[in-house]
Coordinates of C-alpha atoms in Angstrom, one line a residue:
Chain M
X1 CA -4.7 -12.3 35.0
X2 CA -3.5 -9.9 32.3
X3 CA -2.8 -11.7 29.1
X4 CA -0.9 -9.2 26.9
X5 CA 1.4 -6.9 29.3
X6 CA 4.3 -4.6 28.3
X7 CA 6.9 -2.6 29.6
X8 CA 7.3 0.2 30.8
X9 CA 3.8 1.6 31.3
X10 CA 5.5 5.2 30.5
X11 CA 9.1 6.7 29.4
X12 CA 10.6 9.5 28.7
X13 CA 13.4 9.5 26.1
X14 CA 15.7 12.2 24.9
X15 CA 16.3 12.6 21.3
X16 CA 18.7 10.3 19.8
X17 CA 18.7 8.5 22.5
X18 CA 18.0 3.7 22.4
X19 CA 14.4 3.0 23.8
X20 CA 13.2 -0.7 23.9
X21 CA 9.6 -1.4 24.6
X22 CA 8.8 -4.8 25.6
X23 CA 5.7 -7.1 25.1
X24 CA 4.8 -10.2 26.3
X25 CA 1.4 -12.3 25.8
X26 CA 0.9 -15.8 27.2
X27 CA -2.5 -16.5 25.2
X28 CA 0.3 -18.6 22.8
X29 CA -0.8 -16.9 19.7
X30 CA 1.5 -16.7 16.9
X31 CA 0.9 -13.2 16.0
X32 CA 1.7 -10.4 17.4
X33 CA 1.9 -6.5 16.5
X34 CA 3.1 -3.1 17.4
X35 CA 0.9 -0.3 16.8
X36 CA 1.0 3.4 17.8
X37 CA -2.2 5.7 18.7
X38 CA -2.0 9.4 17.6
X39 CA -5.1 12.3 17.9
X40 CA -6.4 12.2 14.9
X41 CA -4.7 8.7 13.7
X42 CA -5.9 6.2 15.5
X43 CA -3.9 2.9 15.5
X44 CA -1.4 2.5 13.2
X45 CA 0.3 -0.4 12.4
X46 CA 4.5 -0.5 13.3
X47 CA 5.6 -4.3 12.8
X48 CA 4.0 -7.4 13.3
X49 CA 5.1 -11.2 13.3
X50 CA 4.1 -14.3 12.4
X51 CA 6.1 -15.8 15.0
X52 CA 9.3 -16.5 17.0
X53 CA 12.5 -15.1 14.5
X54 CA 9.4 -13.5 11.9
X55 CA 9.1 -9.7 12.2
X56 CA 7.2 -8.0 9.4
X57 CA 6.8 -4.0 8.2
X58 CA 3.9 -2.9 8.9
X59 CA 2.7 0.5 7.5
X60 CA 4.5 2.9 9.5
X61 CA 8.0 1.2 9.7
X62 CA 10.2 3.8 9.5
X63 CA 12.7 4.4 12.4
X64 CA 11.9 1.3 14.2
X65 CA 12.7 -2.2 14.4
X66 CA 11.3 -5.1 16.2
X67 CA 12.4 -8.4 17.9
X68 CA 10.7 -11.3 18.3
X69 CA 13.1 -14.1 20.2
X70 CA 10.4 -16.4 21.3
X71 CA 6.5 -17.2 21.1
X72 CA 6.0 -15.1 24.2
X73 CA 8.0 -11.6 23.4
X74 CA 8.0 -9.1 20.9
X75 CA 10.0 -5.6 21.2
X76 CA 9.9 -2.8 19.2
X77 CA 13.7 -0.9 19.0
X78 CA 13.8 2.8 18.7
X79 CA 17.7 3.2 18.0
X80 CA 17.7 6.8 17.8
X81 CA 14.5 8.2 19.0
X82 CA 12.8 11.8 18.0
X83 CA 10.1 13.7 19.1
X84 CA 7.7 13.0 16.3
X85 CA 7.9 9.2 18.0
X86 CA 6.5 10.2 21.2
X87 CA 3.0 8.5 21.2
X88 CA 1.2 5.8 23.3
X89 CA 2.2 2.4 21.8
X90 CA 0.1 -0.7 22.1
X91 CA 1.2 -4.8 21.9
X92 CA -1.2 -6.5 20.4
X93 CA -1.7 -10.6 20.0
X94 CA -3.8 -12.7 17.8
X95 CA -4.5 -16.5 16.3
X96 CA -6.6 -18.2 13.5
X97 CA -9.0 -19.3 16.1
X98 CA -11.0 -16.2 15.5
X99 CA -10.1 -15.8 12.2
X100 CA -7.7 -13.2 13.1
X101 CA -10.4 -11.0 13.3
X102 CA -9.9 -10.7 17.3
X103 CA -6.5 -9.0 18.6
X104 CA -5.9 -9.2 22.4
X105 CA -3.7 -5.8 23.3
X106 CA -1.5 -4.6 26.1
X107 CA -2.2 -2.1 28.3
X108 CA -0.2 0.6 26.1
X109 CA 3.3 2.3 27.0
X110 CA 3.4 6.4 26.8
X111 CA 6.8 7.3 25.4
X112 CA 7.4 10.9 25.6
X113 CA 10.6 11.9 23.5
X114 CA 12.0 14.9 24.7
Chain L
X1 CA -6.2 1.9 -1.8
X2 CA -7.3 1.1 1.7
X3 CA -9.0 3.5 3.8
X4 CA -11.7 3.4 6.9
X5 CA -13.4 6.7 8.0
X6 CA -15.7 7.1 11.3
X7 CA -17.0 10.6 12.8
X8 CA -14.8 11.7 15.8
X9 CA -17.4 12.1 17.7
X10 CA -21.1 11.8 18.8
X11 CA -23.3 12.5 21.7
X12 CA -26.8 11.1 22.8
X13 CA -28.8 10.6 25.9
X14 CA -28.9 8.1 28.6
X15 CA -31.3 5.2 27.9
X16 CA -31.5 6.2 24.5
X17 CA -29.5 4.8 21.5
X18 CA -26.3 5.5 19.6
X19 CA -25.1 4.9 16.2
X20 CA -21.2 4.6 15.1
X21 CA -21.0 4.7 11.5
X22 CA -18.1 3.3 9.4
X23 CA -17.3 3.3 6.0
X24 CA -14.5 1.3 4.4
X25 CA -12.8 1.2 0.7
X26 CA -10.9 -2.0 0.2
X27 CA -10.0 -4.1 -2.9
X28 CA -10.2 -7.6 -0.8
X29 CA -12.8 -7.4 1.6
X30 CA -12.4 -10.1 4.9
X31 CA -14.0 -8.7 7.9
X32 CA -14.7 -5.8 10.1
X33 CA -14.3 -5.9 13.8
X34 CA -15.6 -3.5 16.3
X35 CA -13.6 -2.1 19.6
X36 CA -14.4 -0.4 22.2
X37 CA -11.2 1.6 23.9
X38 CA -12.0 3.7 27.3
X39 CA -10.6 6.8 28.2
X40 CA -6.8 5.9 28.9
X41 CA -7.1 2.3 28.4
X42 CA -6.6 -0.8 25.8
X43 CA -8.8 -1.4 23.4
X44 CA -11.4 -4.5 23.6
X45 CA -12.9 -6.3 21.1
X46 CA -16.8 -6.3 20.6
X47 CA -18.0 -7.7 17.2
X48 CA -16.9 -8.9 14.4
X49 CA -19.0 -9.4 11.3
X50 CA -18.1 -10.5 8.0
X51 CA -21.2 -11.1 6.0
X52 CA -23.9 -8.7 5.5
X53 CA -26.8 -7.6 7.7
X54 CA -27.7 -7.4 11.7
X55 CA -26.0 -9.1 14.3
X56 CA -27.9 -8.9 17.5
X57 CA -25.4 -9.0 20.2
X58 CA -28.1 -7.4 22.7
X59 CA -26.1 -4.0 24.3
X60 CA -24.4 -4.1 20.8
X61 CA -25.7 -4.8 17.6
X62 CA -23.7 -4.7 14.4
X63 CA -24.5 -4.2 10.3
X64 CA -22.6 -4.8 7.4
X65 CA -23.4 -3.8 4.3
X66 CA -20.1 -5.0 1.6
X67 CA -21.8 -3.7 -1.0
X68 CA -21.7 0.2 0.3
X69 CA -18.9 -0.7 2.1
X70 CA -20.4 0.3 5.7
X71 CA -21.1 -0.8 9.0
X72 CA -22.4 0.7 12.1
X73 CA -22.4 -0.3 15.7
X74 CA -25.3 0.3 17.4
X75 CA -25.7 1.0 21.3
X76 CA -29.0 0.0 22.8
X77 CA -30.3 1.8 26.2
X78 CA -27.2 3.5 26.5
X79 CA -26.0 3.9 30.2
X80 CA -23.6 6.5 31.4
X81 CA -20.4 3.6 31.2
X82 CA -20.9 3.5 27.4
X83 CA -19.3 6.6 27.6
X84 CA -16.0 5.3 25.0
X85 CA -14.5 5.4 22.1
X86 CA -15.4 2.7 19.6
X87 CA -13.0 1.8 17.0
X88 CA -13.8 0.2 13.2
X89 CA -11.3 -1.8 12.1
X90 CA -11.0 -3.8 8.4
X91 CA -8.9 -6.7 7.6
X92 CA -8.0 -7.0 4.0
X93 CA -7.3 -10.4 2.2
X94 CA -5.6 -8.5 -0.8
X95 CA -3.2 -7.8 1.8
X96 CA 0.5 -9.5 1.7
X97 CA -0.4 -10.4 5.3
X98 CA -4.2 -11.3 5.7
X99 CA -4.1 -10.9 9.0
X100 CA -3.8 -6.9 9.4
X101 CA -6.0 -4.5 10.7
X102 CA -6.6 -1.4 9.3
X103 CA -8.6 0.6 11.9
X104 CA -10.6 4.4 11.9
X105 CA -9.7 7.0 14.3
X106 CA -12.5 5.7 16.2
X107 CA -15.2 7.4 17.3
X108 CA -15.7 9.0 20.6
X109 CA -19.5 8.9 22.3
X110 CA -20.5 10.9 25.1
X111 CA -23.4 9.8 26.7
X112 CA -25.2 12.7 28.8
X113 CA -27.5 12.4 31.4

């Protein structure tokens, strides 16, 4: 049974438009994270947190916020999408029981901004 | 500052070997972790190493070397399935959050009949 699922699996947002991406793990780790995946870029680091009410920058904050009301789910808010955000985005969880070293991701969402 | 560089890509030959070289720049060393991410998929952790030499995982085997701040993966008789892309990733302790990953673009092996 998957541990780390999100939702939607794919959307299609137009410009300036709200999108909402949804995570949710049930390994109980306290840490979770957003990253993106680009050609070229790899994964890239959105927002993380350190637990429920903690959200953190990661190193690509900009035009996007994240939400994280319980042990168990973590969103990342798009409040006025563009183009240059449409990507493949990836939930990711994690504990000190491997020294962090270990993340546990989602199956990835494909936003296409249009 | 921090940076982690892989080739984008490499081929080889069934039942042969592969090698994924990575090289990191970090002021706070704490660990490298390996990944291997299918076409279309999640990523799924392999290895992690955090002290210097060979770890024999059998399929996988993995090198560190802090000093020349590299590592490489290495794929044993490699089978068809291999066929992936394999992702470095650093974690940082100089970071404010010591438990970030900074990963490569990953590098993607074909394996060829």
């Amino acid at each position: 049974e998957a541990a780390v699922t999100q939702s939607p699996r794919n959307k299609v947002a137009v410009t300036g438009g709200k999108v909402t991406l949804s995570c949710n793990q049930t390994n109980n780790h306290n840490n979770m994270y957003w990253y993106r995946q680009d050609t070229g870029h790899g994964l890239r680091l959105i927002h993380y947190s350190y637990g429920a009410g903690s959200t953190e920058k990661g190193d690509i904050p900009d035009g996007y916020k994240a939400s994280r009301p319980s042990q168990e789910n973590f969103s990342l808010i798009l409040e006025l999408a563009t183009p240059s955000q449409t990507s493949v985005y990836f939930c990711a969880s994690g504990d000190a029981g491997t020294g962090y070293a270990e993340q546990f991701f989602g199956p990835g969402t494909r936003l296409t901004v249009l | 500052g921090q940076g982690v560089e892989q080739p984008a890509k490499l081929m080889s030959v069934e039942g042969t070997f592969a090698r994924v070289n990575c090289t990191y720049s970090t002021s706070g060393f704490n660990g490298l972790s390996w990944y291997q991410q299918r076409e279309g998929q999640a990523p799924v952790f392999l290895s992690y190493v955090v002290l210097d030499g060979l770890k024999d995982s059998g399929h996988f085997s993995t090198f560190l070397s802090r000093s020349n701040g590299y590592s490489y993966l290495l794929l044993t008789e490699l089978q068809i399935k291999d066929s992936a892309s394999y992702l470095c990733a650093v974690r940082d302790r100089a970071n404010s959050a010591g438990n970030k990953l900074t990963f490569g673009i990953g590098t993607r092996v074909l394996v060829r009949p």
